[in-house]
């Protein structure tokens, strides 16, 4: 779930909606929504292992901190994305897929010294 979906789910739950109602409106299974919200409340936040600060911010804000979700949006294999953003260097096709999927300019996502 994205950050925005989590906020909506949590707000609706506080307002008395059932897990089934929330899940139906967001397109998830009730158990998925319940488990995700529970995990967010009980788990310590973990930053995605991305060496590019601009792209890390995008993943945190728009993909709920999930590199997996970014991979799905970009149509790139998860393993390739995990490796190239944490330890390696993304190839031109991967960078282009990320830029196309995010709609953000290169300078915003990649044009900083890797951490």
PDB file of C-alpha atoms in Angstrom:
ATOM      1  CA  UNK A   1       0.000   0.000   0.000  1.00  0.00           C
ATOM      2  CA  UNK A   2       1.152   3.519  -0.665  1.00  0.00           C
ATOM      3  CA  UNK A   3       1.572   6.084   2.065  1.00  0.00           C
ATOM      4  CA  UNK A   4      -1.581   7.862   0.903  1.00  0.00           C
ATOM      5  CA  UNK A   5      -3.583   4.613   0.926  1.00  0.00           C
ATOM      6  CA  UNK A   6      -2.347   3.873   4.445  1.00  0.00           C
ATOM      7  CA  UNK A   7      -3.403   7.306   5.643  1.00  0.00           C
ATOM      8  CA  UNK A   8      -6.818   6.873   4.053  1.00  0.00           C
ATOM      9  CA  UNK A   9      -7.228   3.386   5.525  1.00  0.00           C
ATOM     10  CA  UNK A  10      -6.177   4.515   8.985  1.00  0.00           C
ATOM     11  CA  UNK A  11      -8.467   7.566   8.877  1.00  0.00           C
ATOM     12  CA  UNK A  12     -11.430   5.500   7.703  1.00  0.00           C
ATOM     13  CA  UNK A  13     -10.767   2.913  10.399  1.00  0.00           C
ATOM     14  CA  UNK A  14     -10.709   5.652  13.040  1.00  0.00           C
ATOM     15  CA  UNK A  15     -14.030   6.858  11.629  1.00  0.00           C
ATOM     16  CA  UNK A  16     -15.545   3.401  12.140  1.00  0.00           C
ATOM     17  CA  UNK A  17     -15.250   1.709   8.748  1.00  0.00           C
ATOM     18  CA  UNK A  18     -14.744  -2.046   8.724  1.00  0.00           C
ATOM     19  CA  UNK A  19     -11.646  -3.667   7.245  1.00  0.00           C
ATOM     20  CA  UNK A  20     -13.864  -5.060   4.485  1.00  0.00           C
ATOM     21  CA  UNK A  21     -15.203  -1.607   3.557  1.00  0.00           C
ATOM     22  CA  UNK A  22     -11.744  -0.078   3.551  1.00  0.00           C
ATOM     23  CA  UNK A  23     -10.243  -2.922   1.544  1.00  0.00           C
ATOM     24  CA  UNK A  24     -13.041  -2.826  -1.013  1.00  0.00           C
ATOM     25  CA  UNK A  25     -12.558   0.883  -1.658  1.00  0.00           C
ATOM     26  CA  UNK A  26      -8.777   0.547  -1.985  1.00  0.00           C
ATOM     27  CA  UNK A  27      -8.742  -2.673  -4.007  1.00  0.00           C
ATOM     28  CA  UNK A  28      -7.029  -4.888  -1.439  1.00  0.00           C
ATOM     29  CA  UNK A  29      -8.035  -7.893   0.637  1.00  0.00           C
ATOM     30  CA  UNK A  30      -9.244  -7.010   4.161  1.00  0.00           C
ATOM     31  CA  UNK A  31      -6.421  -9.023   5.765  1.00  0.00           C
ATOM     32  CA  UNK A  32      -3.852  -7.150   3.653  1.00  0.00           C
ATOM     33  CA  UNK A  33      -5.132  -3.774   4.819  1.00  0.00           C
ATOM     34  CA  UNK A  34      -5.384  -4.836   8.455  1.00  0.00           C
ATOM     35  CA  UNK A  35      -1.925  -6.413   8.474  1.00  0.00           C
ATOM     36  CA  UNK A  36      -0.337  -3.456   6.682  1.00  0.00           C
ATOM     37  CA  UNK A  37      -1.786  -0.898   9.092  1.00  0.00           C
ATOM     38  CA  UNK A  38      -0.824  -3.067  12.080  1.00  0.00           C
ATOM     39  CA  UNK A  39       2.736  -3.423  10.769  1.00  0.00           C
ATOM     40  CA  UNK A  40       3.019   0.345  10.256  1.00  0.00           C
ATOM     41  CA  UNK A  41       1.928   1.011  13.808  1.00  0.00           C
ATOM     42  CA  UNK A  42       4.112  -1.613  15.479  1.00  0.00           C
ATOM     43  CA  UNK A  43       7.240  -1.720  13.293  1.00  0.00           C
ATOM     44  CA  UNK A  44      10.051   0.785  13.262  1.00  0.00           C
ATOM     45  CA  UNK A  45      10.297   2.680   9.969  1.00  0.00           C
ATOM     46  CA  UNK A  46      13.012   1.409   7.664  1.00  0.00           C
ATOM     47  CA  UNK A  47      14.505   3.508   4.922  1.00  0.00           C
ATOM     48  CA  UNK A  48      14.855   1.835   1.529  1.00  0.00           C
ATOM     49  CA  UNK A  49      18.430   0.970   0.631  1.00  0.00           C
ATOM     50  CA  UNK A  50      18.794   3.389  -2.289  1.00  0.00           C
ATOM     51  CA  UNK A  51      22.014   5.282  -2.784  1.00  0.00           C
ATOM     52  CA  UNK A  52      20.412   8.197  -4.659  1.00  0.00           C
ATOM     53  CA  UNK A  53      18.781  10.629  -2.175  1.00  0.00           C
ATOM     54  CA  UNK A  54      16.241  12.026  -4.663  1.00  0.00           C
ATOM     55  CA  UNK A  55      15.062   8.586  -5.737  1.00  0.00           C
ATOM     56  CA  UNK A  56      14.987   7.382  -2.113  1.00  0.00           C
ATOM     57  CA  UNK A  57      12.690  10.312  -1.242  1.00  0.00           C
ATOM     58  CA  UNK A  58      10.425   9.460  -4.185  1.00  0.00           C
ATOM     59  CA  UNK A  59      10.191   5.809  -3.112  1.00  0.00           C
ATOM     60  CA  UNK A  60       9.447   6.796   0.492  1.00  0.00           C
ATOM     61  CA  UNK A  61       6.776   9.334  -0.456  1.00  0.00           C
ATOM     62  CA  UNK A  62       5.156   7.750  -3.517  1.00  0.00           C
ATOM     63  CA  UNK A  63       5.789   4.011  -3.151  1.00  0.00           C
ATOM     64  CA  UNK A  64       5.355   3.603   0.588  1.00  0.00           C
ATOM     65  CA  UNK A  65       9.081   2.953   0.931  1.00  0.00           C
ATOM     66  CA  UNK A  66       8.823  -0.123  -1.296  1.00  0.00           C
ATOM     67  CA  UNK A  67      11.442  -0.750  -3.973  1.00  0.00           C
ATOM     68  CA  UNK A  68       9.219  -3.654  -5.046  1.00  0.00           C
ATOM     69  CA  UNK A  69       6.406  -1.215  -5.818  1.00  0.00           C
ATOM     70  CA  UNK A  70       8.799   0.993  -7.806  1.00  0.00           C
ATOM     71  CA  UNK A  71       9.912  -2.075  -9.779  1.00  0.00           C
ATOM     72  CA  UNK A  72       6.299  -2.888 -10.633  1.00  0.00           C
ATOM     73  CA  UNK A  73       5.590   0.682 -11.731  1.00  0.00           C
ATOM     74  CA  UNK A  74       8.687   0.677 -13.904  1.00  0.00           C
ATOM     75  CA  UNK A  75       8.304  -2.818 -15.330  1.00  0.00           C
ATOM     76  CA  UNK A  76      11.812  -3.698 -14.137  1.00  0.00           C
ATOM     77  CA  UNK A  77      12.762  -6.935 -12.394  1.00  0.00           C
ATOM     78  CA  UNK A  78      12.900  -6.451  -8.632  1.00  0.00           C
ATOM     79  CA  UNK A  79      16.305  -8.099  -8.237  1.00  0.00           C
ATOM     80  CA  UNK A  80      17.822  -5.839 -10.889  1.00  0.00           C
ATOM     81  CA  UNK A  81      16.377  -2.743  -9.254  1.00  0.00           C
ATOM     82  CA  UNK A  82      17.405  -3.730  -5.715  1.00  0.00           C
ATOM     83  CA  UNK A  83      20.988  -4.370  -6.794  1.00  0.00           C
ATOM     84  CA  UNK A  84      21.433  -1.431  -9.136  1.00  0.00           C
ATOM     85  CA  UNK A  85      20.008   1.123  -6.683  1.00  0.00           C
ATOM     86  CA  UNK A  86      21.836  -0.112  -3.600  1.00  0.00           C
ATOM     87  CA  UNK A  87      25.223  -1.515  -4.622  1.00  0.00           C
ATOM     88  CA  UNK A  88      25.523  -1.203  -8.369  1.00  0.00           C
ATOM     89  CA  UNK A  89      24.853   1.407 -11.000  1.00  0.00           C
ATOM     90  CA  UNK A  90      21.566   1.304 -12.916  1.00  0.00           C
ATOM     91  CA  UNK A  91      21.950   0.880 -16.659  1.00  0.00           C
ATOM     92  CA  UNK A  92      20.461   3.326 -19.164  1.00  0.00           C
ATOM     93  CA  UNK A  93      17.299   1.235 -19.729  1.00  0.00           C
ATOM     94  CA  UNK A  94      16.604   1.010 -15.996  1.00  0.00           C
ATOM     95  CA  UNK A  95      17.108   4.742 -15.521  1.00  0.00           C
ATOM     96  CA  UNK A  96      14.820   5.484 -18.471  1.00  0.00           C
ATOM     97  CA  UNK A  97      12.144   3.138 -17.113  1.00  0.00           C
ATOM     98  CA  UNK A  98      12.288   4.893 -13.732  1.00  0.00           C
ATOM     99  CA  UNK A  99      12.089   8.354 -15.305  1.00  0.00           C
ATOM    100  CA  UNK A 100       9.152   7.328 -17.508  1.00  0.00           C
ATOM    101  CA  UNK A 101       7.234   5.711 -14.644  1.00  0.00           C
ATOM    102  CA  UNK A 102       7.813   8.537 -12.168  1.00  0.00           C
ATOM    103  CA  UNK A 103       7.476  11.459 -14.543  1.00  0.00           C
ATOM    104  CA  UNK A 104      10.346  13.121 -12.692  1.00  0.00           C
ATOM    105  CA  UNK A 105      13.472  14.600 -14.284  1.00  0.00           C
ATOM    106  CA  UNK A 106      16.850  12.887 -14.063  1.00  0.00           C
ATOM    107  CA  UNK A 107      18.299  15.778 -12.056  1.00  0.00           C
ATOM    108  CA  UNK A 108      15.711  15.303  -9.311  1.00  0.00           C
ATOM    109  CA  UNK A 109      16.179  11.565  -8.908  1.00  0.00           C
ATOM    110  CA  UNK A 110      19.775  10.763  -9.900  1.00  0.00           C
ATOM    111  CA  UNK A 111      21.839  13.909 -10.263  1.00  0.00           C
ATOM    112  CA  UNK A 112      23.314  13.818  -6.780  1.00  0.00           C
ATOM    113  CA  UNK A 113      26.305  12.037  -5.425  1.00  0.00           C
ATOM    114  CA  UNK A 114      25.250   8.593  -4.272  1.00  0.00           C
ATOM    115  CA  UNK A 115      25.227   8.158  -0.504  1.00  0.00           C
TER     116      UNK A 115
END
